CSV table of C-alpha atoms and ligand atoms in Angstrom, one decimal:
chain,number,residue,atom,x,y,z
A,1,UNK,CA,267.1,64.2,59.1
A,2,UNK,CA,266.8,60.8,60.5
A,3,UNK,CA,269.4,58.4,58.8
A,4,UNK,CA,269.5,54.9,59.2
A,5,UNK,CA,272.5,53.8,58.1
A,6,UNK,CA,273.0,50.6,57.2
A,7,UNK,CA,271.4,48.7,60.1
A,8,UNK,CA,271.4,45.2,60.7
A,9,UNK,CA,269.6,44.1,63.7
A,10,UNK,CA,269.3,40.1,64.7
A,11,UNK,CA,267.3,38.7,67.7
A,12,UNK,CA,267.7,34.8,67.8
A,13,UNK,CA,267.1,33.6,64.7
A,14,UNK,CA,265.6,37.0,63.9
A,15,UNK,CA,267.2,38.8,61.2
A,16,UNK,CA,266.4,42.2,59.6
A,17,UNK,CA,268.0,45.5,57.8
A,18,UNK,CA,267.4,49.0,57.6
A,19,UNK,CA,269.1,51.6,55.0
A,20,UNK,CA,267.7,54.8,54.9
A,21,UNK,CA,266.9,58.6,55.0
A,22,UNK,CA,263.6,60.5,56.7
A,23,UNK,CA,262.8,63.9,56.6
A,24,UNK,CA,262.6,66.3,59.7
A,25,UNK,CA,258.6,66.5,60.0
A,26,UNK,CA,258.1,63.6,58.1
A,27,UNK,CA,255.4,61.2,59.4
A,28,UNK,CA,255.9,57.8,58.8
A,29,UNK,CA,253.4,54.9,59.1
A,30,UNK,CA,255.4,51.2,60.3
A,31,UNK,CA,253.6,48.6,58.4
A,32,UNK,CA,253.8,44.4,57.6
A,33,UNK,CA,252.8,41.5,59.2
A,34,UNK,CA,253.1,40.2,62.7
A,35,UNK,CA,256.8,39.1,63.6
A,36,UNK,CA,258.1,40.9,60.8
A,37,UNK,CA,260.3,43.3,62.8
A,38,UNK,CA,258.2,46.8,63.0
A,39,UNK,CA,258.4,46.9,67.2
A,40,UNK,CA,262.0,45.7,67.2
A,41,UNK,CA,262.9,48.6,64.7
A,42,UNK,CA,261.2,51.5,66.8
A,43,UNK,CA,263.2,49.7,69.6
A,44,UNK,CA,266.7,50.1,67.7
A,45,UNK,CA,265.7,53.8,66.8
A,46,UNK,CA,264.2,54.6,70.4
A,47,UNK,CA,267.7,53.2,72.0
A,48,UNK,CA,266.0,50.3,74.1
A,49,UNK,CA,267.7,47.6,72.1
A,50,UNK,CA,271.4,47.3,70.1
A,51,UNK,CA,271.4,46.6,66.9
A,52,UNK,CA,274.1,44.2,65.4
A,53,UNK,CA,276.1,46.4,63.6
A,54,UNK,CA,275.2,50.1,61.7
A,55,UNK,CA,274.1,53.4,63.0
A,56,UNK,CA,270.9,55.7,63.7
A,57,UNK,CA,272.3,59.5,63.4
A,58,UNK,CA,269.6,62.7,63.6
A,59,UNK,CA,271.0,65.9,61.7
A,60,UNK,CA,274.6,64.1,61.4
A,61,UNK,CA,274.7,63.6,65.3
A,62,UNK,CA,275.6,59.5,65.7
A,63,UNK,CA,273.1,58.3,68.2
A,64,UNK,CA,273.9,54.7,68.2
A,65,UNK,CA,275.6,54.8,71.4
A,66,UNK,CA,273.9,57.0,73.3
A,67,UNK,CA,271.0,55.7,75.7
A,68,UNK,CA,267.2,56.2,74.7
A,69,UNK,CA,266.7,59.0,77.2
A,70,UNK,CA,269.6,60.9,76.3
A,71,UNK,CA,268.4,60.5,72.2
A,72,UNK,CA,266.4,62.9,70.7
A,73,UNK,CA,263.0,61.2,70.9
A,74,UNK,CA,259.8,60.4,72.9
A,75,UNK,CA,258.9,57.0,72.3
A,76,UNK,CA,254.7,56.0,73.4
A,77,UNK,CA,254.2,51.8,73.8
A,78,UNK,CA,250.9,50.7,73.9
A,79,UNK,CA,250.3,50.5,77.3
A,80,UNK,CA,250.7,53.7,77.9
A,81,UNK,CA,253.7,53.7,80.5
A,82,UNK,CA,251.9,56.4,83.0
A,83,UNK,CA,252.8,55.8,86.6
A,84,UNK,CA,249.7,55.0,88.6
A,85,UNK,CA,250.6,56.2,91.9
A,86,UNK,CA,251.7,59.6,90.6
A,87,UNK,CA,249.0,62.1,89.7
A,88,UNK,CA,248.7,62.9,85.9
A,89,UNK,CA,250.4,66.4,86.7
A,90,UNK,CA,253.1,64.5,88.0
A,91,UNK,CA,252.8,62.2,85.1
A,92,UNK,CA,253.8,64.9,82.9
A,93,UNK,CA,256.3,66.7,85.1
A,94,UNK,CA,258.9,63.2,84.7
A,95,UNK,CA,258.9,63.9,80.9
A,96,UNK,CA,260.4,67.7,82.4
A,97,UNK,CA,262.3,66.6,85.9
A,98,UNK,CA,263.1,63.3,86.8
A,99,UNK,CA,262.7,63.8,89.9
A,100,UNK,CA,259.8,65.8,89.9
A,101,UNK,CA,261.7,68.9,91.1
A,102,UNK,CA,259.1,71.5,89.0
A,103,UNK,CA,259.3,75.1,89.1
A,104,UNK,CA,256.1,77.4,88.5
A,105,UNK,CA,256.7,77.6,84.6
A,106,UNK,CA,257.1,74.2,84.5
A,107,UNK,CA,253.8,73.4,86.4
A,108,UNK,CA,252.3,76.3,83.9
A,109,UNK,CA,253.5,74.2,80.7
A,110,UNK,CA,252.1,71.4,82.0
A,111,UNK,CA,248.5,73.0,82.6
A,112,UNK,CA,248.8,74.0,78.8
A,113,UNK,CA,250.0,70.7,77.6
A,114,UNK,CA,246.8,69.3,79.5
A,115,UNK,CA,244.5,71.6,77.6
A,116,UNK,CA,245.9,70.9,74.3
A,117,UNK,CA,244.7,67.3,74.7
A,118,UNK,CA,241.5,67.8,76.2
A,119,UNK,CA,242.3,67.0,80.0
A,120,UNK,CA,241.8,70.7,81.5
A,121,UNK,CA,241.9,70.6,85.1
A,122,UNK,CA,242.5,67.0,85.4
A,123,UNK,CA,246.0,67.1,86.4
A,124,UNK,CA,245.3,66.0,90.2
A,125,UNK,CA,243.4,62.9,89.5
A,126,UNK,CA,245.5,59.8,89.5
A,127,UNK,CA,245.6,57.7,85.9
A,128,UNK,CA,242.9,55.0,87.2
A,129,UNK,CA,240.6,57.9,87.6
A,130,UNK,CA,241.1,58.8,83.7
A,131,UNK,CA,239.0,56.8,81.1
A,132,UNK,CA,241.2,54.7,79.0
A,133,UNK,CA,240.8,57.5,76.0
A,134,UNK,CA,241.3,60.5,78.4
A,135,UNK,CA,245.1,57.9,79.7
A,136,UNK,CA,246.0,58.1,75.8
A,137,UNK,CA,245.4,62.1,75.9
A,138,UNK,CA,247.6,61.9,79.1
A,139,UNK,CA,250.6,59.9,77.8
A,140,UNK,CA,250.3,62.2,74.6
A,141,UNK,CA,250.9,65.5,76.3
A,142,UNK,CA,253.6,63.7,78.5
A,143,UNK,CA,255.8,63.2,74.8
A,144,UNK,CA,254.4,66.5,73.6
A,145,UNK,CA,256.3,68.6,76.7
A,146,UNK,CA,259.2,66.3,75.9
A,147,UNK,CA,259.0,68.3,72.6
A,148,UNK,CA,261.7,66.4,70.9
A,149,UNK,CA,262.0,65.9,67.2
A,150,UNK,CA,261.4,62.4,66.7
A,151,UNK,CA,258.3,60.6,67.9
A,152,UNK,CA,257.9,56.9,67.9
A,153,UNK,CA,254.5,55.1,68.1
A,154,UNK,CA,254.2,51.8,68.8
A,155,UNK,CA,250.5,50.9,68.2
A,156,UNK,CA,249.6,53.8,71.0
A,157,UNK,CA,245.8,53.7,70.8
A,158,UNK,CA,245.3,49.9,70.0
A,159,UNK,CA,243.0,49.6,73.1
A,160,UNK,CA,240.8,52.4,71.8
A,161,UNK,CA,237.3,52.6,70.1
A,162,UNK,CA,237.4,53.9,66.0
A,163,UNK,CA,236.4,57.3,66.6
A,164,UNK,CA,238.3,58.2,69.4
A,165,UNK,CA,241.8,56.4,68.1
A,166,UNK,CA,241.3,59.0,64.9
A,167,UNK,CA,240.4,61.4,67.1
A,168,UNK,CA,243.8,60.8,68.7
A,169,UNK,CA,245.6,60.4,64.9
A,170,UNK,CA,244.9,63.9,64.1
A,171,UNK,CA,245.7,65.4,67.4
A,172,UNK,CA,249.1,63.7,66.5
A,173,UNK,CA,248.9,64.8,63.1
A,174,UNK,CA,248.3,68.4,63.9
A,175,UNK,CA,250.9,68.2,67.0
A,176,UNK,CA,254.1,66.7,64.6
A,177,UNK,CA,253.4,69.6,61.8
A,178,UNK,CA,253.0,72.2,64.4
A,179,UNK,CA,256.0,71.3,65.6
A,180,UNK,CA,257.9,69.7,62.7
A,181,UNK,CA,258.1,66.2,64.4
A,182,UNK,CA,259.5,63.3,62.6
A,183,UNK,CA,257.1,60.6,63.2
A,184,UNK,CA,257.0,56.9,63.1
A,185,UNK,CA,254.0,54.9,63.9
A,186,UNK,CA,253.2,51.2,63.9
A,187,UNK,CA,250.4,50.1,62.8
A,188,UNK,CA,248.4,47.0,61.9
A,189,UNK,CA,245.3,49.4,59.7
A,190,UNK,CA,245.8,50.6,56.4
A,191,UNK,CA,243.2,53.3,56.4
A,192,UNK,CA,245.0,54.6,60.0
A,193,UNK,CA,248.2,54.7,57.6
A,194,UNK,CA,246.4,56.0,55.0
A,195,UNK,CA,245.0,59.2,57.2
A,196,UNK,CA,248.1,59.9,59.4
A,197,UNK,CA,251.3,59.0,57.4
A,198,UNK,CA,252.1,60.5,53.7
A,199,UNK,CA,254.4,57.8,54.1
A,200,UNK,CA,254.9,54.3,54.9
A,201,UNK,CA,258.1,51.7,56.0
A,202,UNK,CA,257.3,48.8,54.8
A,203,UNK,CA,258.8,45.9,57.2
A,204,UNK,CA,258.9,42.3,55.3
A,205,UNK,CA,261.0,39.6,54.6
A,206,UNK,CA,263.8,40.8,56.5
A,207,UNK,CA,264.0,44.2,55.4
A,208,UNK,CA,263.0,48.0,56.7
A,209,UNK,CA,262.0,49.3,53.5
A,210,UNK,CA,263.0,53.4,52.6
A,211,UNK,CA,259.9,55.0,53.6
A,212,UNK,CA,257.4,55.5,49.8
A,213,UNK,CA,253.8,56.9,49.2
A,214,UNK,CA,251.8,55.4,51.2
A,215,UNK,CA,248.7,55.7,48.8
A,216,UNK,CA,250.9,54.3,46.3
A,217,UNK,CA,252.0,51.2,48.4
A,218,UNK,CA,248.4,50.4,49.5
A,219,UNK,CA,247.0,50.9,46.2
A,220,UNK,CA,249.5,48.4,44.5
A,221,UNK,CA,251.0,46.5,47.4
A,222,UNK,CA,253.5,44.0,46.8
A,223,UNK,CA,252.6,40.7,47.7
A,224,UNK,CA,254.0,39.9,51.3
A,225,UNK,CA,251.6,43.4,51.7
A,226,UNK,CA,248.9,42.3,50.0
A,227,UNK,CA,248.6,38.3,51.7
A,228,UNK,CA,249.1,39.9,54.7
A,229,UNK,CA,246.4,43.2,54.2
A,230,UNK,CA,244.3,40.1,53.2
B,301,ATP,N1,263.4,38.4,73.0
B,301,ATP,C1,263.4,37.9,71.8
B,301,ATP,N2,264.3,36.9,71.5
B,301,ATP,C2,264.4,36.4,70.3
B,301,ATP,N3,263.5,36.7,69.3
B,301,ATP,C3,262.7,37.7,69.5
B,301,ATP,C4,262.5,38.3,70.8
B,301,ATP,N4,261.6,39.3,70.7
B,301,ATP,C5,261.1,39.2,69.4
B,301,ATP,N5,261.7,38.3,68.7
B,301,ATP,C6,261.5,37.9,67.3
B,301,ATP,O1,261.8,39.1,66.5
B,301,ATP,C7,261.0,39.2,65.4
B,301,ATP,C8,260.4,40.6,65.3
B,301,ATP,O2,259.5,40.9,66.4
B,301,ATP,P1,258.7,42.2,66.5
B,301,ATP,O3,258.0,42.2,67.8
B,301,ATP,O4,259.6,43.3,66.2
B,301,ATP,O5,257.7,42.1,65.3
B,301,ATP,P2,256.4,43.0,64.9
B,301,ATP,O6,256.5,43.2,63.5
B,301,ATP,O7,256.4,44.2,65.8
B,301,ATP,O8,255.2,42.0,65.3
B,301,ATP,P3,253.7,42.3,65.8
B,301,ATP,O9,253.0,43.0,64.6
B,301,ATP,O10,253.2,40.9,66.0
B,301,ATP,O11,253.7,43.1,67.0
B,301,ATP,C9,259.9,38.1,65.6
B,301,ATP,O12,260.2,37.1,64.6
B,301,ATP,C10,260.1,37.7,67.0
B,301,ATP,O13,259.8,36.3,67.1
């Protein structure tokens, strides 16, 4: 279980808290509007940025002070993040060895990781030579041979066309039940939230709301939701 307990988090005049359980497996859709707080909370989860005072633990284990590698979690930003001088193979193998030190299982997990996104037998080709969908496959399997139990998604296929960023959405969705990944994603689209996440945080006025039902929320929003879902 993911616990945030009593969080407060402040960044200049920025001021926001978070008090609440999740579910292992649960996936979790970050909603609100712009400036409200959603990336600065997966930041605070992810272990890329303190919060004022509080505590993130997973299954009891305080993870406040530990740094984002060393936490439980594979956090995916927007851009991507894959190395373009490294081949995608090599892309993969830093989420296993740091410093690419991969034995022959590990190159065989990474050959399956690539086919369970689609990218069979691209593993040579550097990320330019990747289209911009097929980069979004890449950085997926790179947090799927992480295999940890939290995922964090910070608006990961933004750049991508409708049908292929739902494409994407269930590949996730099948990935986190298959392996009982906690998830949380940010996201700007109510139907992506409706589709991918049971649940939704809603971030407003200063507050991380307890994840609820995320049909329920949309149907009926409250009204910093609904001026801002327009
Ligand atoms: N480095 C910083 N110093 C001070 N304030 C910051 C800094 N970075 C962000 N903020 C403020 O923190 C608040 C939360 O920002 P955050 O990026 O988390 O919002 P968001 O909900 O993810 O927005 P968006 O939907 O536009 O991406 C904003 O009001 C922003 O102005």
């Amino acid at each position: 279980m993911l616990h945030l307990d009593q969080l407060t988090i402040t960044q200049g005049d920025f001021r926001m808290t978070a008090d609440w359980k999740a579910a292992k497996g649960a996936r979790i859709a970050v909603i609100g509007p712009s400036g409200a707080g959603k990336s600065t909370l997966l930041s605070v989860v992810g272990g890329f940025f303190a919060a004022r005072s509080g505590r993130v633990l997973w299954d009891g284990t305080d993870l406040t002070q530990m740094g984002a590698g060393a936490r439980p979690i594979t956090t995916v930003f927007q851009d991507q993040n894959l190395f373009p001088h490294l081949t995608i193979a090599q892309n993969l193998g830093l989420g296993l060895s740091p410093d690419l030190r991969l034995t022959r299982a590990d190159h065989t997990r990474i050959a399956a990781a690539l086919d369970r996104v689609g990218l069979s037998g691209m593993g040579a080709r550097k990320p330019a030579q990747l289209s911009g969908g097929q980069q979004s496959r890449a950085a997926l399997a790179r947090a799927l041979l992480r295999a940890r139990p939290i995922l964090l998604l910070d608006e990961p296929f933004a750049a991508l066309g409708p049908a292929l960023k739902f494409e994407m959405l269930e590949l996730v969705a099948g990935l986190a039940e298959e392996n009982n990944t906690c998830v949380l994603m940010v996201t700007h689209d109510p139907q992506e939230a409706r589709s991918f996440a049971p649940l939704t945080c809603l971030v407003a006025g200063g507050i991380a709301h307890a994840p609820q039902s995320t049909q329920a929320l949309l149907d009926n929003p409250p009204p910093e939701l609904a001026a801002y879902l327009g």
